[in-house]
């Protein structure tokens, strides 16, 4: 029971980029289940319904003006922005010698510049909030080791890890910034990277835990990084593979 004069704590708000499918959709579902108010975005409307209460805003995150539109929509709808998860990204397999300059530029914009645009726009809001905020960048093991077939992607993810460290210093103590170096994940598009079921089983056998990651694995770590249990963590890159 709430006593006279006491205020009910508001639900925290999270902005998850690229949350209409794959890992992003898993993050959206997990944060909804945890009681967060959720905003997500993608270039096109989701093919399947999102969980009830999720705010969707169409945007190309490579365009800073459209990023600003996402933040404005979040603030208009929920009045706060507590957590940003830079999940949108990816790359098809193209060897560097065959990749056009336009292709490489697009991959780097999506995987490095877009997270920077989102983070800076989010920080402008979080810095004004009493509780500050949290930024979580979904990086990749491709940013920690060789990434043949996705060289521009690996380079962008390496940049994202460094960006995480730099922003953590610049924005402390009000905004915490951490990254996850995510490994191989079982999603609907896994066959594009790892092959059909039999090939995926061989890939999974090379992992100590004998399976590919699931979206829930990433979601559990994001929930931890977003919460009070990680209150003294900033500038970290946590391997999840």
C-alpha positions in Angstrom: 0.0 0.0 0.0 1.3 3.5 -0.9 1.2 5.9 2.1 0.1 9.5 1.8 2.7 11.6 0.1 4.7 8.6 -1.2 5.3 8.4 -4.9 5.3 5.2 -6.9 8.7 4.7 -8.6 8.3 5.0 -12.4 9.1 2.1 -14.7 12.5 2.4 -16.4 12.6 3.0 -20.1 14.9 1.2 -22.6 15.6 2.0 -26.2 16.6 -1.1 -28.1 17.8 -0.6 -31.7 16.9 -3.2 -34.3 14.4 -4.9 -32.1 12.0 -6.4 -34.6 13.7 -9.7 -35.2 16.6 -11.9 -34.1 18.6 -10.9 -31.1 16.9 -7.5 -30.9 13.4 -9.0 -30.6 14.7 -11.3 -27.9 16.0 -8.3 -26.0 12.6 -6.5 -26.5 10.7 -9.5 -25.1 13.1 -9.9 -22.1 13.0 -6.3 -21.1 9.2 -6.2 -21.4 9.0 -9.2 -19.1 11.3 -7.5 -16.7 8.9 -4.5 -16.4 10.7 -2.0 -18.6 9.0 0.5 -20.9 10.4 -0.4 -24.3 11.1 1.6 -27.4 12.5 0.0 -30.5 13.3 1.0 -34.1 14.2 -0.4 -37.5 14.1 0.9 -41.1 10.8 -0.9 -41.8 7.8 -1.9 -39.7 8.0 -5.3 -38.0 6.5 -8.2 -39.9 5.1 -9.7 -36.7 3.4 -7.9 -33.8 5.7 -6.7 -31.0 4.8 -7.2 -27.3 2.0 -5.1 -26.0 3.1 -1.6 -25.0 6.2 -1.5 -27.1 6.7 1.8 -29.0 8.0 1.3 -32.5 9.6 4.1 -34.5 10.8 3.7 -38.1 14.3 5.1 -38.6 17.5 4.6 -40.5 20.1 5.0 -37.7 22.8 6.0 -40.1 21.0 9.3 -40.4 21.6 11.5 -37.3 18.3 13.4 -37.9 16.4 10.1 -37.8 18.2 9.1 -34.6 17.1 12.4 -33.1 13.5 11.5 -34.1 13.7 8.2 -32.2 14.8 10.0 -29.0 12.1 12.6 -29.4 9.5 9.9 -29.9 10.7 8.1 -26.7 10.6 11.3 -24.7 7.2 12.3 -26.0 5.8 8.9 -25.2 7.5 7.9 -21.9 9.2 11.1 -20.7 12.5 9.4 -19.9 15.3 7.3 -21.4 17.2 5.2 -18.9 18.9 2.5 -21.0 20.1 2.4 -24.6 21.1 -0.9 -26.2 22.9 -0.5 -29.5 21.9 -3.8 -31.1 21.2 -2.9 -34.7 24.0 -4.1 -37.0 25.4 -7.0 -39.0 26.9 -7.7 -42.4 26.6 -10.3 -45.2 29.6 -12.4 -46.0 31.8 -10.5 -48.6 35.5 -10.9 -48.9 37.3 -7.5 -48.7 38.8 -7.7 -52.2 35.3 -8.1 -53.7 33.6 -5.5 -51.5 32.9 -2.1 -53.1 33.8 1.1 -51.3 30.1 1.9 -51.0 29.4 -1.5 -49.4 32.2 -1.1 -46.9 31.1 2.4 -46.0 27.6 1.3 -45.4 28.7 -1.5 -43.1 30.9 0.8 -41.0 28.1 3.4 -40.8 25.7 0.8 -39.5 28.0 -0.9 -37.0 30.0 2.0 -35.7 28.7 5.4 -36.6 25.0 4.6 -36.0 25.8 3.4 -32.4 27.8 6.6 -31.9 24.9 8.7 -33.1 22.4 6.9 -30.9 24.7 7.0 -27.8 25.4 10.8 -28.1 21.7 11.6 -28.5 20.8 9.3 -25.6 23.5 10.8 -23.4 22.1 14.3 -23.9 18.9 13.1 -22.2 20.5 10.9 -19.6 22.9 13.6 -18.4 19.9 15.7 -17.4 18.2 12.9 -15.4 18.9 12.5 -11.7 19.4 8.8 -12.2 21.7 9.2 -15.2 21.6 6.3 -17.6 23.2 3.3 -19.2 24.5 2.5 -22.7 25.1 -1.1 -23.8 26.8 -1.7 -27.1 26.4 -5.1 -28.7 29.8 -5.7 -30.1 31.2 -9.1 -31.4 34.1 -11.5 -31.1 34.8 -10.3 -34.7 36.1 -7.1 -33.1 38.5 -9.1 -31.0 40.0 -11.4 -33.6 40.3 -11.9 -37.3 37.0 -11.6 -39.2 37.6 -13.1 -42.7 34.6 -12.6 -45.0 33.4 -9.7 -42.9 36.5 -7.5 -42.6 34.7 -4.1 -42.5 32.2 -5.5 -39.9 35.1 -6.8 -37.7 36.9 -3.4 -38.0 33.7 -1.6 -37.1 33.1 -3.8 -34.0 36.7 -3.3 -32.9 36.0 0.4 -33.2 32.8 0.0 -31.2 34.7 -1.6 -28.3 37.2 1.3 -28.3 34.3 3.7 -28.5 32.7 2.1 -25.4 35.9 2.7 -23.4 36.2 6.3 -24.5 32.6 7.2 -23.9 32.7 5.5 -20.5 35.5 7.9 -19.5 33.9 11.0 -21.1 30.5 10.5 -19.6 31.3 9.2 -16.1 29.9 9.3 -13.6 26.4 10.1 -14.8 26.2 7.6 -17.7 27.7 4.1 -17.7 28.8 2.6 -21.0 29.6 -1.1 -21.5 29.9 -3.6 -24.4 29.2 -7.3 -25.0 31.5 -9.2 -27.4 28.8 -11.6 -28.6 29.8 -14.8 -30.2 27.8 -17.1 -32.6 24.1 -16.9 -32.0 21.3 -19.2 -33.2 18.8 -16.9 -35.0 16.5 -17.3 -38.0 19.3 -16.0 -40.2 22.0 -18.3 -38.7 22.2 -20.4 -41.9 23.4 -17.4 -43.8 26.6 -17.4 -41.7 27.0 -21.0 -40.5 25.2 -23.1 -43.1 22.3 -25.6 -42.7 21.5 -27.5 -39.5 24.3 -30.1 -39.9 26.9 -27.3 -40.4 25.5 -25.4 -37.4 25.9 -28.6 -35.3 29.6 -28.7 -36.3 30.0 -25.1 -35.4 28.3 -25.6 -32.0 30.6 -28.6 -31.3 33.6 -26.2 -31.5 32.1 -24.1 -28.6 33.1 -25.2 -25.1 29.4 -25.2 -24.0 28.5 -27.2 -27.1 25.9 -24.9 -28.4 25.4 -21.6 -30.2 24.2 -18.7 -28.0 20.5 -17.8 -27.8 18.9 -14.4 -27.7 18.1 -15.1 -24.0 21.8 -15.4 -23.2 22.4 -11.9 -24.5 19.3 -10.6 -22.8 20.3 -11.9 -19.4 23.6 -10.1 -19.6 22.0 -6.9 -20.9 19.5 -6.9 -18.0 22.4 -7.3 -15.6 24.4 -4.4 -17.1 21.3 -2.2 -17.1 20.6 -2.9 -13.4 21.9 -1.9 -10.0 24.1 -5.0 -9.9 26.4 -3.4 -12.5 26.5 0.0 -10.8 30.3 0.0 -10.6 30.9 -1.3 -14.1 31.7 1.1 -16.9 34.1 0.8 -19.9 34.0 -3.0 -19.8 33.7 -5.3 -22.8 32.3 -8.7 -21.6 32.9 -11.7 -23.9 29.8 -13.8 -24.3 30.9 -16.7 -26.5 
